[in-house]
Short mmCIF file of C-alpha atoms and ligand atoms in Angstrom, two decimals:
data_model
loop_
_atom_site.label_atom_id
_atom_site.label_comp_id
_atom_site.label_asym_id
_atom_site.label_seq_id
_atom_site.Cartn_x
_atom_site.Cartn_y
_atom_site.Cartn_z
CA MET A 1 0.01 0.06 -0.03
CA VAL A 2 2.82 2.38 1.06
CA LYS A 3 4.58 1.52 -2.21
CA ASN A 4 1.59 2.48 -4.23
CA MET A 5 1.24 5.71 -2.54
CA GLU A 6 4.86 6.45 -3.23
CA LYS A 7 4.27 5.72 -6.96
CA ILE A 8 1.14 7.94 -6.98
CA GLY A 9 3.15 10.71 -5.32
CA GLN A 10 5.97 10.43 -7.83
CA PHE A 11 3.61 10.42 -10.70
CA GLU A 12 1.68 13.47 -9.47
CA ARG A 13 4.98 15.32 -8.73
CA LYS A 14 6.16 14.77 -12.30
CA ILE A 15 2.83 16.07 -13.59
CA ALA A 16 2.95 19.21 -11.31
CA GLU A 17 6.53 19.95 -12.35
CA GLU A 18 5.71 19.60 -16.10
CA GLU A 19 7.87 16.59 -16.42
CA LYS A 20 6.92 14.31 -19.37
CA ILE A 21 5.47 10.84 -18.44
CA GLU A 22 7.44 8.36 -20.38
CA PRO A 23 6.29 4.81 -21.37
CA LYS A 24 8.73 3.09 -18.89
CA ASP A 25 7.34 5.40 -15.94
CA TRP A 26 4.73 4.12 -13.63
CA MET A 27 1.34 5.56 -14.25
CA PRO A 28 -2.24 5.05 -12.91
CA ASP A 29 -4.20 2.47 -15.00
CA LYS A 30 -6.80 5.02 -15.74
CA TYR A 31 -4.25 7.55 -17.07
CA ARG A 32 -2.91 4.77 -19.32
CA SER A 33 -6.34 3.73 -20.64
CA SER A 34 -7.47 7.35 -21.18
CA LEU A 35 -4.41 7.96 -23.25
CA ILE A 36 -5.03 4.81 -25.26
CA ARG A 37 -8.52 5.89 -25.84
CA GLN A 38 -7.71 9.36 -27.06
CA ILE A 39 -4.51 8.62 -28.95
CA SER A 40 -6.03 5.75 -30.86
CA GLN A 41 -9.10 7.79 -31.73
CA HIS A 42 -6.90 10.60 -32.95
CA ALA A 43 -4.82 7.95 -35.07
CA HIS A 44 -8.05 6.53 -36.49
CA SER A 45 -9.19 10.08 -37.35
CA GLU A 46 -6.03 10.76 -39.33
CA VAL A 47 -6.41 7.45 -41.34
CA VAL A 48 -10.24 7.82 -41.94
CA GLY A 49 -9.59 11.51 -42.62
CA GLN A 50 -7.72 10.62 -45.89
CA LEU A 51 -10.99 9.26 -47.40
CA PRO A 52 -13.04 12.45 -47.90
CA GLU A 53 -10.23 14.28 -49.70
CA GLY A 54 -8.77 11.11 -51.30
CA ASN A 55 -11.54 10.86 -53.76
CA TRP A 56 -10.59 14.18 -55.34
CA ILE A 57 -6.95 13.20 -56.07
CA THR A 58 -8.04 11.88 -59.56
CA ARG A 59 -10.25 14.93 -60.26
CA ALA A 60 -8.12 17.74 -58.95
CA PRO A 61 -8.46 20.70 -61.40
CA THR A 62 -4.68 21.25 -62.05
CA LEU A 63 -1.54 19.26 -61.70
CA ARG A 64 -0.31 21.62 -59.00
CA ARG A 65 -3.59 21.02 -56.94
CA LYS A 66 -3.32 17.29 -57.50
CA ALA A 67 0.34 17.08 -56.33
CA THR A 68 -0.49 19.36 -53.25
CA LEU A 69 -3.40 17.11 -52.37
CA LEU A 70 -1.42 13.91 -52.83
CA ALA A 71 1.16 15.26 -50.50
CA LYS A 72 -1.47 16.21 -47.88
CA VAL A 73 -3.28 12.90 -47.89
CA GLN A 74 0.03 11.15 -47.72
CA ASP A 75 0.98 13.28 -44.65
CA GLU A 76 -2.26 12.26 -42.87
CA ALA A 77 -1.21 8.53 -43.27
CA GLY A 78 2.15 9.41 -41.64
CA HIS A 79 0.32 11.26 -38.81
CA GLY A 80 -1.74 8.16 -38.19
CA LEU A 81 1.42 6.03 -37.93
CA TYR A 82 3.13 8.46 -35.42
CA LEU A 83 0.01 8.15 -33.34
CA TYR A 84 -0.39 4.45 -33.54
CA SER A 85 3.23 4.20 -32.50
CA ALA A 86 2.79 6.48 -29.60
CA ALA A 87 -0.32 4.44 -28.48
CA GLU A 88 1.59 1.17 -28.75
CA THR A 89 4.15 2.37 -26.08
CA LEU A 90 1.16 2.00 -23.73
CA ASN A 91 1.04 -1.67 -24.17
CA THR A 92 -1.74 -1.86 -26.63
CA SER A 93 -1.18 -3.27 -30.16
CA ARG A 94 -1.76 -1.91 -33.70
CA GLU A 95 -3.82 -5.05 -34.36
CA GLU A 96 -6.10 -4.35 -31.31
CA MET A 97 -6.60 -0.77 -32.21
CA TRP A 98 -7.31 -1.54 -35.96
CA ASP A 99 -9.73 -4.38 -34.91
CA ALA A 100 -11.72 -1.85 -32.91
CA LEU A 101 -11.77 0.63 -35.86
CA LEU A 102 -12.78 -2.04 -38.35
CA ASP A 103 -15.50 -3.57 -36.17
CA GLY A 104 -17.00 -0.07 -35.69
CA SER A 105 -16.56 0.02 -31.92
CA ALA A 106 -13.76 2.65 -31.96
CA LYS A 107 -14.45 6.27 -32.46
CA TYR A 108 -12.84 8.76 -34.91
CA ALA A 109 -13.50 12.37 -35.58
CA SER A 110 -17.14 12.94 -36.39
CA ILE A 111 -16.13 15.55 -39.05
CA PHE A 112 -15.05 12.73 -41.42
CA ASN A 113 -18.37 11.34 -41.86
CA TYR A 114 -19.54 14.07 -44.15
CA PRO A 115 -19.44 14.01 -47.93
CA THR A 116 -17.24 15.98 -50.40
CA PRO A 117 -19.39 16.60 -53.50
CA THR A 118 -17.42 19.56 -54.84
CA TRP A 119 -13.68 20.64 -55.12
CA ALA A 120 -14.49 23.38 -52.75
CA ASP A 121 -14.87 20.76 -50.07
CA VAL A 122 -11.20 19.98 -50.36
CA GLY A 123 -10.53 23.62 -49.76
CA ALA A 124 -13.05 23.76 -46.82
CA ILE A 125 -11.44 20.63 -45.15
CA GLY A 126 -7.93 22.11 -45.34
CA TRP A 127 -9.00 25.59 -44.16
CA LEU A 128 -11.52 24.60 -41.53
CA VAL A 129 -10.97 21.06 -40.43
CA ASP A 130 -7.10 21.18 -40.45
CA GLY A 131 -7.33 24.70 -39.05
CA ALA A 132 -9.41 23.36 -36.12
CA ALA A 133 -7.02 20.38 -35.81
CA ILE A 134 -4.05 22.87 -35.54
CA VAL A 135 -5.74 24.77 -32.67
CA ASN A 136 -6.38 21.47 -30.88
CA GLN A 137 -2.89 19.92 -31.67
CA ILE A 138 -0.87 22.96 -30.82
CA SER A 139 -2.44 22.69 -27.35
CA LEU A 140 -1.61 18.98 -27.26
CA CYS A 141 2.08 19.61 -27.90
CA ARG A 142 2.14 20.31 -24.14
CA THR A 143 0.35 17.00 -23.24
CA SER A 144 1.99 15.23 -20.27
CA PHE A 145 2.67 12.03 -22.12
CA GLY A 146 6.00 12.29 -23.79
CA PRO A 147 5.44 10.19 -27.03
CA TYR A 148 2.12 11.93 -27.72
CA ALA A 149 3.58 15.57 -27.14
CA ARG A 150 6.50 14.62 -29.57
CA ALA A 151 4.16 13.28 -32.20
CA MET A 152 2.11 16.48 -31.90
CA GLU A 153 5.14 18.70 -32.51
CA ARG A 154 5.97 16.87 -35.80
CA ILE A 155 2.38 16.76 -36.90
CA CYS A 156 1.73 20.44 -36.30
CA ARG A 157 4.54 21.46 -38.60
CA GLU A 158 2.96 19.61 -41.42
CA GLU A 159 -0.63 20.62 -40.51
CA SER A 160 0.08 24.40 -41.09
CA PHE A 161 0.86 23.43 -44.80
CA HIS A 162 -2.53 21.68 -44.91
CA GLN A 163 -4.42 24.60 -43.68
CA ARG A 164 -2.74 27.07 -45.95
CA GLN A 165 -3.36 25.04 -49.07
CA GLY A 166 -7.01 24.69 -48.16
CA PHE A 167 -7.33 28.56 -47.46
CA GLU A 168 -5.63 29.17 -50.79
CA ILE A 169 -8.25 26.98 -52.66
CA MET A 170 -11.08 28.77 -50.92
CA GLN A 171 -9.49 32.23 -51.63
CA THR A 172 -9.11 31.36 -55.37
CA LEU A 173 -12.67 30.16 -55.70
CA ALA A 174 -14.08 33.08 -53.71
CA LYS A 175 -12.39 35.53 -56.10
CA GLY A 176 -13.29 33.39 -59.11
CA SER A 177 -16.47 33.33 -61.23
CA GLU A 178 -19.90 33.80 -59.54
CA GLU A 179 -20.34 29.95 -59.76
CA GLN A 180 -16.98 29.31 -58.16
CA ARG A 181 -17.83 31.77 -55.36
CA GLU A 182 -21.15 30.08 -54.68
CA MET A 183 -19.28 26.71 -54.61
CA ALA A 184 -16.91 28.00 -51.94
CA GLN A 185 -19.79 29.52 -49.87
CA ASP A 186 -21.90 26.29 -50.07
CA ALA A 187 -18.85 24.25 -48.77
CA LEU A 188 -18.44 26.73 -45.90
CA ASN A 189 -22.18 26.48 -45.12
CA ARG A 190 -21.85 22.64 -44.96
CA TRP A 191 -18.52 22.35 -43.04
CA TRP A 192 -18.75 25.10 -40.55
CA TRP A 193 -21.00 23.58 -37.84
CA PRO A 194 -19.60 20.07 -38.08
CA THR A 195 -16.13 21.64 -37.65
CA LEU A 196 -17.10 23.31 -34.39
CA MET A 197 -18.17 19.77 -33.27
CA MET A 198 -14.64 18.55 -33.61
CA PHE A 199 -13.76 20.24 -30.31
CA GLY A 200 -16.15 17.91 -28.51
CA PRO A 201 -19.21 18.59 -26.24
CA HIS A 202 -19.47 21.72 -24.15
CA ASP A 203 -17.20 21.49 -21.19
CA ALA A 204 -20.20 20.90 -18.86
CA HIS A 205 -21.05 17.67 -20.89
CA SER A 206 -17.52 16.49 -21.41
CA MET A 207 -17.10 13.35 -19.44
CA HIS A 208 -13.33 13.19 -19.67
CA SER A 209 -12.16 16.82 -19.60
CA GLN A 210 -11.94 17.30 -15.84
CA GLN A 211 -9.67 14.34 -15.25
CA SER A 212 -7.82 14.89 -18.47
CA MET A 213 -6.98 18.47 -17.51
CA LYS A 214 -5.99 17.28 -13.92
CA TRP A 215 -3.52 14.83 -15.59
CA LYS A 216 -2.44 17.50 -18.12
CA ILE A 217 -3.45 15.27 -21.02
CA LYS A 218 -5.59 18.14 -22.10
CA ARG A 219 -4.23 21.48 -21.51
CA GLN A 220 -7.15 23.55 -22.66
CA SER A 221 -10.89 22.73 -22.46
CA ASN A 222 -13.07 21.81 -25.41
CA ASP A 223 -14.99 25.26 -25.37
CA GLU A 224 -11.75 27.34 -24.98
CA LEU A 225 -10.24 25.70 -28.03
CA ARG A 226 -13.52 25.97 -29.96
CA GLN A 227 -13.73 29.74 -29.09
CA GLN A 228 -10.02 30.21 -30.26
CA PHE A 229 -10.90 28.68 -33.64
CA ILE A 230 -13.90 30.69 -34.10
CA ASP A 231 -12.24 34.07 -33.21
CA GLN A 232 -9.31 33.42 -35.75
CA THR A 233 -11.50 31.91 -38.57
CA VAL A 234 -14.21 34.76 -38.70
CA GLU A 235 -11.48 37.22 -39.69
CA GLN A 236 -10.16 34.73 -42.39
CA ALA A 237 -13.63 34.35 -43.95
CA ASP A 238 -14.18 38.12 -44.05
CA HIS A 239 -10.83 38.45 -45.82
CA ILE A 240 -11.95 36.29 -48.80
CA GLY A 241 -15.54 37.63 -48.80
CA LEU A 242 -17.33 34.58 -47.57
CA THR A 243 -20.08 34.55 -44.91
CA ILE A 244 -19.91 32.29 -41.78
CA PRO A 245 -23.41 30.56 -41.70
CA ASP A 246 -24.37 31.69 -38.09
CA GLU A 247 -26.72 34.72 -37.89
CA LYS A 248 -25.98 34.86 -34.18
CA LEU A 249 -22.15 35.38 -34.76
CA LYS A 250 -21.35 38.75 -33.28
CA TRP A 251 -18.12 40.29 -31.72
CA ASN A 252 -18.69 40.69 -27.87
CA GLU A 253 -16.37 43.62 -26.83
CA GLU A 254 -16.86 42.80 -23.15
CA ARG A 255 -15.78 39.08 -23.61
CA GLY A 256 -13.22 39.88 -26.24
CA HIS A 257 -14.56 36.93 -28.27
CA TYR A 258 -17.27 36.32 -30.79
CA ASP A 259 -20.61 35.17 -29.56
CA PHE A 260 -22.00 32.44 -31.65
CA GLY A 261 -25.12 30.27 -32.10
CA GLU A 262 -26.02 26.99 -30.61
CA ILE A 263 -24.40 23.73 -32.05
CA ASP A 264 -26.84 21.03 -33.00
CA TRP A 265 -25.76 18.37 -30.52
CA GLY A 266 -28.51 16.10 -31.77
CA GLU A 267 -26.65 15.92 -35.13
CA PHE A 268 -23.35 15.34 -33.21
CA GLU A 269 -24.86 12.42 -31.31
CA ARG A 270 -26.42 10.90 -34.41
CA VAL A 271 -23.05 11.10 -36.21
CA LEU A 272 -21.29 9.47 -33.21
CA MET A 273 -23.86 6.71 -33.09
CA GLY A 274 -22.94 5.85 -36.80
CA HIS A 275 -25.87 7.65 -38.45
CA GLY A 276 -23.98 10.39 -40.24
CA PRO A 277 -24.09 10.82 -43.95
CA CYS A 278 -20.85 8.79 -44.66
CA ASN A 279 -20.33 6.63 -41.56
CA GLN A 280 -21.08 3.27 -43.37
CA SER A 281 -19.00 4.12 -46.47
CA ARG A 282 -16.03 5.24 -44.39
CA LEU A 283 -16.13 2.08 -42.42
CA GLN A 284 -16.53 -0.23 -45.60
CA ALA A 285 -13.76 1.68 -47.32
CA ARG A 286 -11.38 0.99 -44.33
CA GLN A 287 -12.45 -2.68 -44.15
CA LYS A 288 -11.82 -3.15 -47.91
CA ALA A 289 -8.41 -1.51 -47.67
CA HIS A 290 -7.49 -3.67 -44.82
CA GLU A 291 -8.57 -6.86 -46.70
CA LYS A 292 -6.69 -5.80 -49.80
CA GLY A 293 -3.54 -5.05 -47.76
CA ALA A 294 -3.44 -8.51 -46.05
CA TRP A 295 -0.91 -9.79 -48.45
CA VAL A 296 1.54 -6.96 -47.69
CA ARG A 297 1.21 -7.60 -43.97
CA GLU A 298 1.72 -11.28 -44.45
CA ALA A 299 4.92 -10.72 -46.59
CA LEU A 300 6.24 -8.44 -44.06
CA SER A 301 5.66 -10.75 -41.13
CA VAL A 302 7.40 -13.63 -43.15
CA TYR A 303 10.35 -11.30 -43.95
CA THR A 304 10.83 -10.13 -40.42
CA ALA A 305 10.55 -13.61 -39.02
CA LYS A 306 13.25 -14.76 -41.44
CA GLU A 307 15.28 -11.74 -40.57
CA LYS A 308 14.94 -12.52 -36.90
CA ARG A 309 16.13 -16.17 -37.68
CA GLY A 310 19.12 -14.72 -39.50
CA ASP A 311 18.07 -16.48 -42.74
CA PHE A 312 19.26 -13.54 -44.73
CA LYS A 313 22.80 -13.80 -43.30
CA ILE A 314 22.86 -17.32 -44.75
CA MET A 315 21.56 -16.14 -48.09
CA GLU A 316 24.09 -13.24 -48.13
CA ARG A 317 26.90 -15.67 -47.42
CA GLU A 318 25.67 -17.96 -50.19
CA ALA A 319 25.48 -15.00 -52.56
CA VAL A 320 29.10 -14.00 -51.65
CA ASN A 321 30.34 -17.56 -52.23
CA GLU A 322 28.65 -18.00 -55.62
N1 3HC B 1 -15.78 13.13 -32.90
C1 3HC B 1 -16.01 11.81 -32.32
N2 3HC B 1 -15.98 11.63 -31.06
C2 3HC B 1 -15.93 12.71 -30.20
C3 3HC B 1 -15.79 14.01 -30.66
C4 3HC B 1 -15.70 14.18 -32.09
N3 3HC B 1 -15.49 15.45 -32.66
N4 3HC B 1 -15.62 14.87 -29.68
C5 3HC B 1 -15.83 14.06 -28.55
N5 3HC B 1 -15.99 12.86 -28.87
C6 3HC B 1 -16.20 11.75 -27.91
C7 3HC B 1 -15.02 11.45 -27.11
O1 3HC B 1 -14.09 10.50 -27.64
C8 3HC B 1 -15.72 10.88 -25.79
O2 3HC B 1 -16.18 9.49 -26.29
P1 3HC B 1 -15.43 8.17 -25.60
O3 3HC B 1 -15.53 8.31 -24.15
O4 3HC B 1 -15.99 7.05 -26.27
O5 3HC B 1 -13.84 8.27 -26.02
C9 3HC B 1 -17.00 11.56 -25.69
O6 3HC B 1 -17.24 12.08 -27.09
C10 3HC B 1 -16.90 12.67 -24.71
O7 3HC B 1 -16.19 13.71 -25.17
P2 3HC B 1 -15.04 14.32 -24.26
O8 3HC B 1 -14.92 15.80 -24.50
O9 3HC B 1 -15.36 13.88 -22.76
O10 3HC B 1 -13.76 13.47 -24.80
P3 3HC B 1 -12.22 14.04 -24.77
O11 3HC B 1 -11.87 14.56 -23.39
O12 3HC B 1 -11.53 12.87 -25.25
O13 3HC B 1 -12.27 15.21 -25.74
C11 3HC B 1 -11.42 15.47 -28.07
C12 3HC B 1 -12.56 14.98 -27.22
C13 3HC B 1 -11.33 17.10 -27.91
C14 3HC B 1 -11.74 15.16 -29.48
C15 3HC B 1 -10.07 14.87 -27.56
O14 3HC B 1 -10.38 13.53 -27.58
C16 3HC B 1 -8.93 15.26 -28.39
O15 3HC B 1 -8.39 16.30 -28.30
N6 3HC B 1 -8.50 14.28 -29.17
C17 3HC B 1 -7.22 14.51 -29.96
C18 3HC B 1 -7.48 15.27 -31.24
C19 3HC B 1 -8.29 14.59 -32.24
O16 3HC B 1 -8.54 13.47 -32.07
N7 3HC B 1 -8.59 15.23 -33.22
C20 3HC B 1 -9.46 14.61 -34.30
C21 3HC B 1 -9.29 15.21 -35.62
S1 3HC B 1 -7.62 14.78 -36.25
C22 3HC B 1 -7.64 15.60 -37.57
O17 3HC B 1 -8.45 16.38 -37.85
C23 3HC B 1 -6.63 15.32 -38.60
C24 3HC B 1 -6.35 16.44 -39.49
O18 3HC B 1 -4.95 16.27 -40.01
C25 3HC B 1 -7.27 16.48 -40.62
#
């Protein structure tokens, strides 16, 4: 009992003194399980997040837009790998995490269950979704778990390119023909509110925030980050002449922030329950990709087993002797 109290005391001292908790350090089981929950969902979001934009790679309007979109979608795959690797340091396995995603029991960001019917959606995702992800992920660079914080630092550097390329697409469309401007406004109208949901429920209804803030897994609350995103994005929309679809949006001098309308939490719950516009197709796409990639995983596992056994050393010697 005393031993356990000492461990808890040491853990809490490290958290209080802003020391990173590393995989080999003792940590409360609930700290570990909350990190596995959040980091695996984050990783799933990166991987599923490739799908909405991926379907525009073959239809990008110019070679430059295609190359930029290819690079962005490829980045997201890498972000997923950093995050799966960070989660694996907590004694969970990639197979366990993937099984949870593929059987539909694991969550990923609700935002990726919306369709991308026009090219402007690629711009809106980069500008708004990656813009929101940056606000959230810059805060997570200070998270108490070392591998997660270090993954965030690398991801944030790439995320800013994602946001800039999206904003440039929207700016180009907004300053283009009337039809292009309407396409950009339509995309903003469809992505604005689901993007605000990315930050999670209001603090009063967030079941994990209080403990996550205590353990410094989270450094700012859902509402604080959402407000930060709104404040910075309204000016960007004004700059390109697009209108945020919220008639209650109004600068509040006293608060020093924008007041905004109520989010449709019923829609949020429906999407989380799997009833969003694209939940099924996203899950089927991931299941199909996983099945199609089985031969690669099998070949790699045979290769690594042979390598472990030293078979390749024999083959190299044989090759040299030939
Ligand atoms: N989508 C899906 N589920 C959500 C959600 C969302 N937007 N917001 C909250 N939830 C879920 C939580 O996972 C939790 O469910 P669970 O208990 O089954 O895990 C429940 O709703 C209650 O929410 P809480 O606020 O209590 O949960 P958290 O404290 O975990 O806060 C979060 C939610 C703010 C999303 C936090 O988990 C977080 O910061 N995660 C890391 C960032 C992340 O995952 N971003 C997703 C987008 S990644 C991305 O956009 C990639 C970019 O490159 C495009």
